[in-house]
């Protein structure tokens, strides 16, 4: 009887172990099927063990021997798990060292070292004075903050006589998130209040730096001069406890405050299969549970624990700090004798915005772009400007920065901003704009700007054709950007580019057209030709059209693409 039960259970166990999503479906539709599928593999293992043990039980009664064999199987499941469970419990207990509450709170002073691992997903080869660094430098009595992040280290000081290289703070407003978790405010109102306070804090730092209280970066301070150490560990190793731990030590290495979150998966008392996950990561595991030294749902934030242990006061910048910063920035941009510290207000002002700088800020941004004493701001502009903002006022600054940029990413961003400007912007081009067009076949990032030659009308058709013919013999990877730029210019010109139809048609009908490398390329050239004036039925479809139905289908594709293109142009205004 037992062996006949094992066969279907074994088959079902193999199926659910191979396809655990079936268990999720069982839970989704009806709870009971999901529960049954979850326990099937465990039942099969213990029944199989019972079947194998039963012949060795010295008992004539099959029911009695089966019951004894089943009990021995359960005991075996316990004995198998015991050494493993004890080992993992020992690992957890060794990692979960007691917390130390600072009573009274620690008053940091002198030279403070902050050792935090690099943030995941944020790759940087150098350190910066982040929100922890800035909030500590604001404490009375703190002379310097030495920051260690991975293999990088630097010491930061703030003051008129501080030694080192002038730098700007890195997102000092992020410390407000930790203060928010301490006070636990909720709702949109609390979010907006924190946002305004954050901008005021950034502006306050900018004003202080411009007024002489500069932030300087220097070589790391010697270990024997450090008065306090704030060390955060975030340890993730396969098979080991997950540890998050913040410790504050004095100059003698004595731990004055410690807060930890230690979590470790410990096997269950007896062997069974557990089930975890949902549709995306459903899987069976060996049964167990996660042990933690903190309460369930405890959220460990090292910044919050630092504030709790040290009593750092919440920053309180002046409410009008942003307005004063903007007035000071305007004066600085008009001052030919402005200092390096004063000019640092420009990137710090741009960092106030997160995709919300609009037309009211464009004039100031235009001055920043034209100011050669300010470093290339393209990375800040990427995250500062609101989508669909009219950047026409930035025209001359963008072209100037494009020609000066060494970073291909910067050139690509500047030329994209130029291409997206309103129709007719470049009808009367400047010398810098002409210079970008002249580099279209030698600087890859300049090629998309060919599209805006169309602003000058029919007179540029010979120039576009000469540019196109000049790259046809080059390899595809060297010519495709120029070809696309010319094609987009013809789309913009429409009937004004009709003079180029014979040559484009000739190139398109070649067996291996130099204008295309994919079906998408061919479709877009057909769109361009139709916009230029070729009837949709007379377009050079080539091998795409062999029958009347093919022509009807391809004609519809072209019309749809033209309608989409014209709708997008209309939306762009």
XYZ file of C-alpha atoms in Angstrom:
573
model
C 0.000 0.000 0.000
C 2.751 2.446 0.965
C 4.740 1.961 -2.218
C 1.635 2.617 -4.348
C 1.177 5.910 -2.510
C 4.811 6.866 -3.050
C 4.581 6.773 -6.849
C 1.988 9.579 -7.341
C 3.487 11.584 -4.462
C 6.932 11.258 -6.019
C 5.712 12.407 -9.421
C 3.794 15.346 -7.906
C 6.802 16.308 -5.764
C 9.071 16.314 -8.811
C 6.607 18.532 -10.678
C 6.207 21.155 -7.935
C 9.945 21.206 -7.192
C 10.650 21.788 -10.885
C 7.806 24.294 -11.323
C 7.206 26.061 -7.966
C 4.994 28.625 -9.715
C 2.249 25.986 -9.548
C 2.200 26.422 -5.770
C 1.703 30.170 -6.183
C -1.215 29.487 -8.523
C -2.660 27.153 -5.909
C -2.547 29.907 -3.291
C -3.868 32.466 -5.753
C -6.992 30.579 -6.807
C -7.747 28.581 -3.658
C -5.752 28.492 -0.428
C -6.154 24.736 0.148
C -4.503 23.567 -3.137
C -1.538 25.813 -2.399
C -1.137 24.375 1.088
C -1.356 20.814 -0.238
C 1.250 21.446 -2.945
C 3.533 23.071 -0.359
C 3.591 20.029 1.945
C 3.664 17.327 -0.760
C 7.495 17.197 -1.098
C 7.920 16.932 2.696
C 5.278 14.189 2.952
C 6.963 12.280 0.140
C 10.394 12.435 1.836
C 9.070 11.106 5.155
C 6.954 8.415 3.520
C 9.947 7.318 1.453
C 12.083 7.177 4.607
C 9.319 5.159 6.320
C 9.208 2.749 3.376
C 12.981 2.246 3.485
C 13.173 1.840 7.288
C 10.178 -0.490 7.714
C 11.915 -3.727 6.479
C 14.456 -3.361 9.296
C 11.827 -3.107 12.055
C 11.611 -6.528 13.830
C 7.832 -6.633 14.074
C 5.276 -8.915 12.374
C 2.420 -6.386 12.337
C 2.608 -4.187 9.199
C 0.664 -1.392 10.895
C 2.896 -1.453 13.944
C 6.111 -1.639 11.937
C 4.916 1.209 9.703
C 4.113 3.379 12.737
C 7.522 2.664 14.303
C 9.284 3.300 10.963
C 7.447 6.603 10.584
C 8.479 7.653 14.108
C 12.084 6.735 13.318
C 11.861 8.795 10.086
C 10.698 11.822 12.096
C 13.518 11.280 14.603
C 15.988 10.958 11.732
C 14.718 14.262 10.324
C 15.396 15.877 13.700
C 18.880 14.333 14.040
C 19.868 15.360 10.507
C 18.982 19.016 11.183
C 20.370 19.272 14.725
C 24.106 19.797 13.957
C 23.324 22.268 11.164
C 20.852 24.157 13.333
C 23.277 24.376 16.254
C 26.050 25.641 13.961
C 23.870 28.408 12.496
C 22.519 29.378 15.920
C 26.088 29.717 17.161
C 26.944 31.958 14.205
C 23.965 34.170 14.939
C 24.757 34.432 18.651
C 28.390 35.315 17.959
C 27.363 38.073 15.551
C 24.589 39.506 17.752
C 26.797 41.280 20.271
C 24.904 43.506 22.741
C 23.956 47.065 21.841
C 25.354 49.941 23.921
C 23.101 52.919 24.573
C 24.928 56.216 25.049
C 23.780 57.706 28.356
C 24.033 60.652 28.304
C 24.317 61.265 24.570
C 27.815 61.638 23.153
C 29.113 65.148 22.457
C 31.462 64.859 19.490
C 34.349 67.313 19.289
C 37.859 67.674 17.893
C 38.733 65.489 14.932
C 36.024 63.019 13.916
C 36.487 60.059 11.585
C 33.467 58.732 9.685
C 33.922 55.318 8.080
C 30.966 54.237 5.931
C 31.038 51.751 3.038
C 30.350 53.189 -0.448
C 26.664 53.475 -1.283
C 25.409 50.626 -3.454
C 24.816 51.728 -7.016
C 26.873 54.889 -6.613
C 30.264 54.433 -8.255
C 32.830 57.097 -7.412
C 36.607 57.114 -7.361
C 36.780 59.954 -4.853
C 35.208 60.956 -1.580
C 32.927 63.906 -0.986
C 31.695 65.822 2.037
C 28.224 64.325 2.246
C 25.326 64.999 4.625
C 27.043 63.258 7.556
C 30.222 65.234 7.004
C 28.420 68.591 6.798
C 26.179 68.040 9.837
C 29.229 67.046 11.917
C 31.265 70.049 10.755
C 28.431 72.265 12.002
C 28.790 70.925 15.548
C 30.477 73.296 18.013
C 33.954 72.035 18.793
C 34.377 69.784 15.751
C 37.570 70.843 13.958
C 37.609 68.360 11.061
C 35.841 65.334 9.645
C 37.913 62.575 8.073
C 35.769 60.520 5.760
C 36.636 56.979 4.713
C 34.651 55.217 2.001
C 36.117 51.975 0.756
C 39.697 52.649 -0.369
C 39.213 56.426 -0.486
C 39.852 58.839 2.367
C 40.048 62.604 2.860
C 39.824 65.159 5.644
C 37.388 68.070 5.430
C 37.503 71.367 7.290
C 35.287 74.413 7.182
C 36.466 77.951 7.913
C 38.220 81.020 6.595
C 41.654 79.564 7.360
C 40.948 75.942 6.396
C 43.688 74.224 4.427
C 43.159 72.142 1.308
C 41.276 72.240 -1.981
C 38.004 74.153 -2.263
C 35.034 71.779 -2.655
C 31.273 71.962 -2.392
C 29.137 69.884 -0.029
C 27.485 66.793 -1.463
C 23.717 66.827 -0.817
C 23.796 68.182 2.759
C 19.975 68.156 2.760
C 19.864 64.337 2.933
C 20.396 64.489 6.712
C 16.847 65.880 6.940
C 15.520 62.463 5.901
C 17.034 60.997 9.071
C 15.520 63.755 11.207
C 12.195 63.049 9.500
C 12.371 59.387 10.533
C 13.093 60.415 14.109
C 10.039 62.659 14.335
C 7.984 60.483 11.928
C 5.978 63.226 10.165
C 3.683 62.003 7.381
C 1.753 63.404 4.461
C 2.379 65.709 1.520
C 2.699 68.720 3.801
C 5.606 67.169 5.692
C 7.308 66.223 2.409
C 6.994 69.752 1.007
C 8.235 71.283 4.258
C 11.302 69.027 4.209
C 11.909 69.875 0.546
C 11.880 73.634 1.229
C 14.058 73.185 4.308
C 16.488 71.116 2.251
C 16.834 73.829 -0.370
C 17.330 76.424 2.330
C 20.078 74.277 3.869
C 21.846 73.951 0.506
C 21.553 77.692 -0.055
C 22.860 78.394 3.451
C 26.001 76.351 2.742
C 26.503 78.158 -0.576
C 26.252 81.565 1.098
C 28.655 80.608 3.873
C 31.219 79.372 1.371
C 30.860 82.475 -0.788
C 31.310 84.667 2.290
C 34.616 83.019 3.219
C 33.662 80.045 5.401
C 35.012 77.719 2.755
C 34.800 73.942 2.753
C 38.212 72.406 2.047
C 39.394 68.891 1.247
C 42.818 67.765 2.459
C 44.888 64.621 2.862
C 43.579 62.217 5.548
C 44.491 63.049 9.145
C 46.834 60.679 10.965
C 45.128 57.995 13.067
C 46.690 59.142 16.324
C 45.042 62.564 15.962
C 41.503 61.206 15.645
C 39.339 61.914 18.712
C 36.161 60.073 17.701
C 35.389 57.274 15.236
C 31.960 56.692 13.737
C 32.093 53.329 11.966
C 29.268 51.692 10.050
C 29.463 48.094 8.848
C 27.151 46.521 6.309
C 28.255 42.903 5.975
C 26.730 40.538 3.450
C 28.461 37.199 2.961
C 26.909 33.960 1.685
C 26.054 31.639 4.544
C 26.933 34.249 7.194
C 24.692 36.525 9.299
C 23.628 39.786 7.663
C 25.026 42.538 9.873
C 24.296 46.256 9.956
C 26.159 47.909 12.798
C 27.019 51.448 13.840
C 29.665 52.037 16.504
C 31.011 55.240 18.018
C 34.419 54.904 19.661
C 36.593 57.398 21.555
C 40.283 57.994 20.825
C 41.227 54.967 22.998
C 39.050 52.622 20.922
C 36.421 52.218 23.647
C 32.960 51.713 22.184
C 30.679 54.390 23.643
C 27.605 53.565 21.544
C 26.582 50.593 19.440
C 23.449 49.729 17.514
C 23.109 46.623 15.369
C 20.694 44.721 13.235
C 21.767 41.093 12.891
C 19.696 38.702 10.829
C 20.468 35.097 10.041
C 18.509 32.199 8.623
C 18.524 29.242 11.031
C 17.308 25.756 9.970
C 14.171 24.331 11.607
C 14.158 21.686 14.373
C 13.328 18.905 11.940
C 13.719 18.514 8.210
C 10.987 19.879 5.946
C 10.646 21.885 2.765
C 9.734 25.536 3.082
C 8.275 27.697 0.323
C 9.245 31.299 -0.405
C 8.612 33.973 -2.982
C 5.871 34.775 -5.453
C 5.473 34.531 -9.217
C 8.846 36.115 -9.980
C 11.056 34.160 -7.553
C 9.028 31.228 -6.214
C 11.219 28.460 -4.819
C 11.406 25.617 -2.317
C 14.011 25.821 0.452
C 15.048 23.754 3.420
C 12.690 24.785 6.222
C 13.878 27.387 8.681
C 13.289 30.908 9.967
C 15.139 34.210 10.128
C 16.467 35.111 13.560
C 16.974 38.778 14.423
C 18.358 40.644 17.402
C 15.732 43.360 16.911
C 11.955 43.450 16.824
C 10.137 42.397 13.692
C 9.993 45.113 10.990
C 12.801 47.032 12.665
C 14.213 49.522 10.145
C 17.928 50.125 10.675
C 19.141 53.493 9.402
C 22.724 54.384 10.384
C 22.005 58.104 10.077
C 19.091 57.851 12.494
C 21.193 55.862 14.968
C 23.983 58.465 14.699
C 21.524 61.237 15.541
C 20.075 59.261 18.464
C 23.490 58.583 19.980
C 24.985 62.056 19.576
C 22.065 64.453 19.993
C 23.020 66.406 16.865
C 20.605 69.360 16.538
C 18.452 69.676 13.453
C 19.791 72.258 10.949
C 17.850 75.509 11.037
C 18.777 77.641 8.000
C 17.213 81.053 7.453
C 13.878 80.834 5.559
C 15.082 83.404 2.998
C 18.388 81.627 2.309
C 17.425 80.648 -1.252
C 16.349 84.191 -2.177
C 19.565 85.632 -0.726
C 21.607 83.024 -2.585
C 19.956 83.921 -5.901
C 20.649 87.635 -5.381
C 24.251 86.888 -4.482
C 24.632 84.597 -7.503
C 23.322 87.312 -9.842
C 25.883 89.756 -8.448
C 28.659 87.176 -8.761
C 27.891 86.388 -12.416
C 28.140 90.124 -13.191
C 31.387 90.526 -11.231
C 34.563 89.981 -13.312
C 36.576 89.797 -10.080
C 34.442 87.151 -8.369
C 36.443 84.614 -6.344
C 36.479 80.869 -6.879
C 34.414 80.409 -3.723
C 31.788 82.869 -4.966
C 31.592 81.189 -8.386
C 30.960 77.894 -6.610
C 27.459 79.209 -5.954
C 26.548 78.463 -9.583
C 26.770 74.642 -9.407
C 25.343 74.722 -5.891
C 22.368 76.747 -7.161
C 21.783 74.259 -9.991
C 21.835 71.408 -7.485
C 18.780 72.966 -5.767
C 16.604 71.743 -8.626
C 15.410 68.226 -9.349
C 13.707 68.282 -12.749
C 11.814 71.427 -11.718
C 13.885 74.324 -13.067
C 11.606 76.131 -15.528
C 11.544 79.252 -17.689
C 11.929 81.513 -14.651
C 15.413 80.069 -14.088
C 16.490 79.915 -17.745
C 18.051 83.393 -17.854
C 20.317 82.600 -14.914
C 21.268 79.250 -16.454
C 22.140 81.070 -19.698
C 24.601 83.289 -17.810
C 26.135 80.250 -16.103
C 26.675 78.521 -19.455
C 28.385 81.581 -20.912
C 30.639 82.061 -17.869
C 33.976 80.428 -18.738
C 35.147 80.504 -15.103
C 32.476 77.961 -14.149
C 33.157 74.277 -14.792
C 31.014 72.357 -17.299
C 27.563 72.104 -15.653
C 25.957 69.549 -17.999
C 25.508 66.828 -15.343
C 23.657 69.254 -13.078
C 21.556 70.570 -15.964
C 20.495 67.019 -16.836
C 18.759 66.654 -13.483
C 17.751 70.288 -12.972
C 15.641 71.194 -16.012
C 11.952 70.435 -16.231
C 10.845 68.477 -19.279
C 9.676 70.515 -22.296
C 11.078 73.783 -20.963
C 11.816 76.244 -23.787
C 15.619 76.496 -23.825
C 15.914 79.032 -26.643
C 17.583 81.505 -24.276
C 20.343 78.935 -23.698
C 21.161 78.687 -27.409
C 24.503 80.509 -27.381
C 25.606 79.016 -24.098
C 24.858 75.461 -25.239
C 26.806 75.849 -28.485
C 29.738 77.379 -26.635
C 29.794 74.554 -24.088
C 29.508 71.937 -26.856
C 32.593 73.248 -28.610
C 34.540 73.416 -25.337
C 33.486 70.007 -23.976
C 35.897 67.070 -23.913
C 33.376 64.566 -22.526
C 31.346 62.847 -25.313
C 28.377 62.548 -22.909
C 28.422 66.310 -22.380
C 28.551 67.003 -26.117
C 25.681 64.561 -26.712
C 23.513 66.260 -24.092
C 24.222 69.761 -25.383
C 23.467 68.877 -28.999
C 20.240 67.083 -28.002
C 19.108 70.240 -26.210
C 19.912 72.265 -29.347
C 18.059 69.885 -31.691
C 14.949 70.056 -29.476
C 14.644 73.850 -29.723
C 11.604 75.417 -31.471
C 11.357 75.515 -35.271
C 13.203 78.388 -36.898
C 15.638 78.918 -34.016
C 18.668 78.523 -36.280
C 17.368 80.373 -39.336
C 20.155 82.903 -38.731
C 22.985 80.700 -37.404
C 25.868 81.977 -35.306
C 29.530 81.211 -35.926
C 29.501 78.583 -33.163
C 26.500 76.838 -34.719
C 28.222 76.772 -38.098
C 31.282 75.321 -36.402
C 29.200 72.439 -35.006
C 27.776 71.673 -38.465
C 31.294 71.679 -39.935
C 32.314 69.004 -37.411
C 29.366 66.715 -38.199
C 31.482 64.160 -40.080
C 34.408 64.208 -37.627
C 32.749 64.565 -34.204
C 30.008 61.908 -33.794
C 28.033 63.959 -31.260
C 27.773 66.887 -33.719
C 25.993 64.885 -36.436
C 22.437 65.066 -34.980
C 22.624 68.873 -35.211
C 22.510 68.547 -39.030
C 18.752 68.241 -38.604
C 18.543 71.909 -37.666
C 20.079 73.053 -40.965
C 16.474 72.728 -42.095
C 15.658 75.979 -40.269
C 17.342 77.860 -43.142
C 15.032 76.429 -45.795
C 15.710 75.306 -49.373
C 19.171 76.895 -49.581
C 20.675 74.146 -47.396
C 19.630 71.217 -49.622
C 22.915 71.306 -51.628
C 24.857 71.439 -48.337
C 22.966 68.437 -46.980
C 23.531 66.454 -50.187
C 27.243 67.305 -50.210
C 27.493 66.201 -46.569
C 25.668 62.962 -47.376
C 27.811 62.166 -50.428
C 30.931 62.848 -48.361
C 30.285 59.970 -45.980
C 28.769 57.306 -48.263
C 32.093 55.512 -48.710
C 32.777 55.336 -44.962
C 31.948 52.225 -42.879
C 28.422 52.181 -41.472
C 29.557 52.781 -37.870
C 31.249 55.995 -39.039
C 28.487 57.292 -41.294
C 25.153 56.341 -39.694
C 24.893 59.410 -37.450
C 25.465 61.777 -40.375
C 22.972 59.874 -42.533
C 20.337 60.055 -39.819
C 20.980 63.772 -39.245
C 20.547 64.500 -42.968
C 17.423 62.339 -43.118
C 15.826 64.183 -40.195
C 16.672 67.495 -41.861
C 14.852 66.355 -45.022
C 11.852 65.357 -42.893
C 11.748 68.846 -41.403
C 12.154 70.527 -44.794
C 9.379 68.527 -46.404
C 8.569 69.857 -49.920
C 11.424 72.399 -49.618
C 13.801 69.447 -50.058
C 12.167 68.177 -53.262
C 15.368 68.920 -55.181
C 17.047 66.017 -53.391
C 14.386 63.449 -54.353
C 16.134 62.077 -57.503
C 19.455 61.459 -55.722
C 17.856 59.927 -52.591
C 15.640 57.700 -54.748
C 18.677 56.574 -56.720
C 20.540 55.640 -53.523
C 17.490 53.874 -52.103
C 17.059 51.684 -55.209
C 20.611 50.341 -55.131
C 20.828 46.647 -54.295
C 22.591 47.451 -51.020
C 21.573 51.005 -50.263
C 24.305 52.985 -48.451
C 21.542 54.882 -46.638
C 20.157 51.915 -44.698
C 21.302 49.135 -42.431
C 17.922 47.840 -41.255
C 14.251 47.784 -42.170
C 13.693 50.617 -39.690
C 16.196 52.799 -41.580
C 14.419 52.107 -44.875
C 11.014 52.937 -43.387
C 12.257 56.281 -42.053
C 13.766 57.198 -45.427
C 10.438 56.386 -47.060
C 8.780 58.717 -44.556
C 11.292 61.424 -45.460
C 10.678 60.993 -49.202
C 6.916 61.138 -48.711
C 7.309 64.311 -46.662
C 9.508 65.706 -49.454
C 6.729 65.159 -51.999
C 6.904 61.609 -53.370
C 3.400 60.054 -53.535
C 3.083 57.116 -51.201
C 2.332 54.740 -54.103
C 5.566 55.721 -55.902
C 8.017 55.297 -53.026
C 11.014 52.948 -53.617
C 9.777 50.047 -51.501
C 12.119 47.568 -53.187
C 11.648 43.936 -52.149
C 8.955 44.959 -49.668
C 6.348 45.233 -52.402
C 5.607 42.413 -54.840
C 1.829 42.470 -54.982
C -0.965 45.030 -54.761
C -1.725 43.946 -51.209
C 1.940 44.480 -50.261
C 1.755 48.013 -51.658
C -1.423 48.720 -49.714
C 0.082 47.445 -46.481
C 3.384 49.295 -46.835
C 1.636 52.507 -47.902
C -0.422 52.387 -44.727
C 2.763 51.930 -42.655
C 4.306 55.025 -44.221
C 1.152 57.116 -43.760
C 0.923 56.067 -40.115
C 4.559 57.003 -39.528
C 4.080 60.380 -41.218
C 1.019 61.097 -39.079
C 2.937 60.175 -35.942
C 5.880 62.370 -36.951
C 3.675 65.363 -37.702
C 1.739 64.900 -34.451
C 4.996 64.869 -32.478
C 6.192 68.005 -34.260
C 2.882 69.710 -33.547
C 3.107 68.758 -29.869
C 6.649 70.109 -29.646
C 5.270 73.373 -30.966
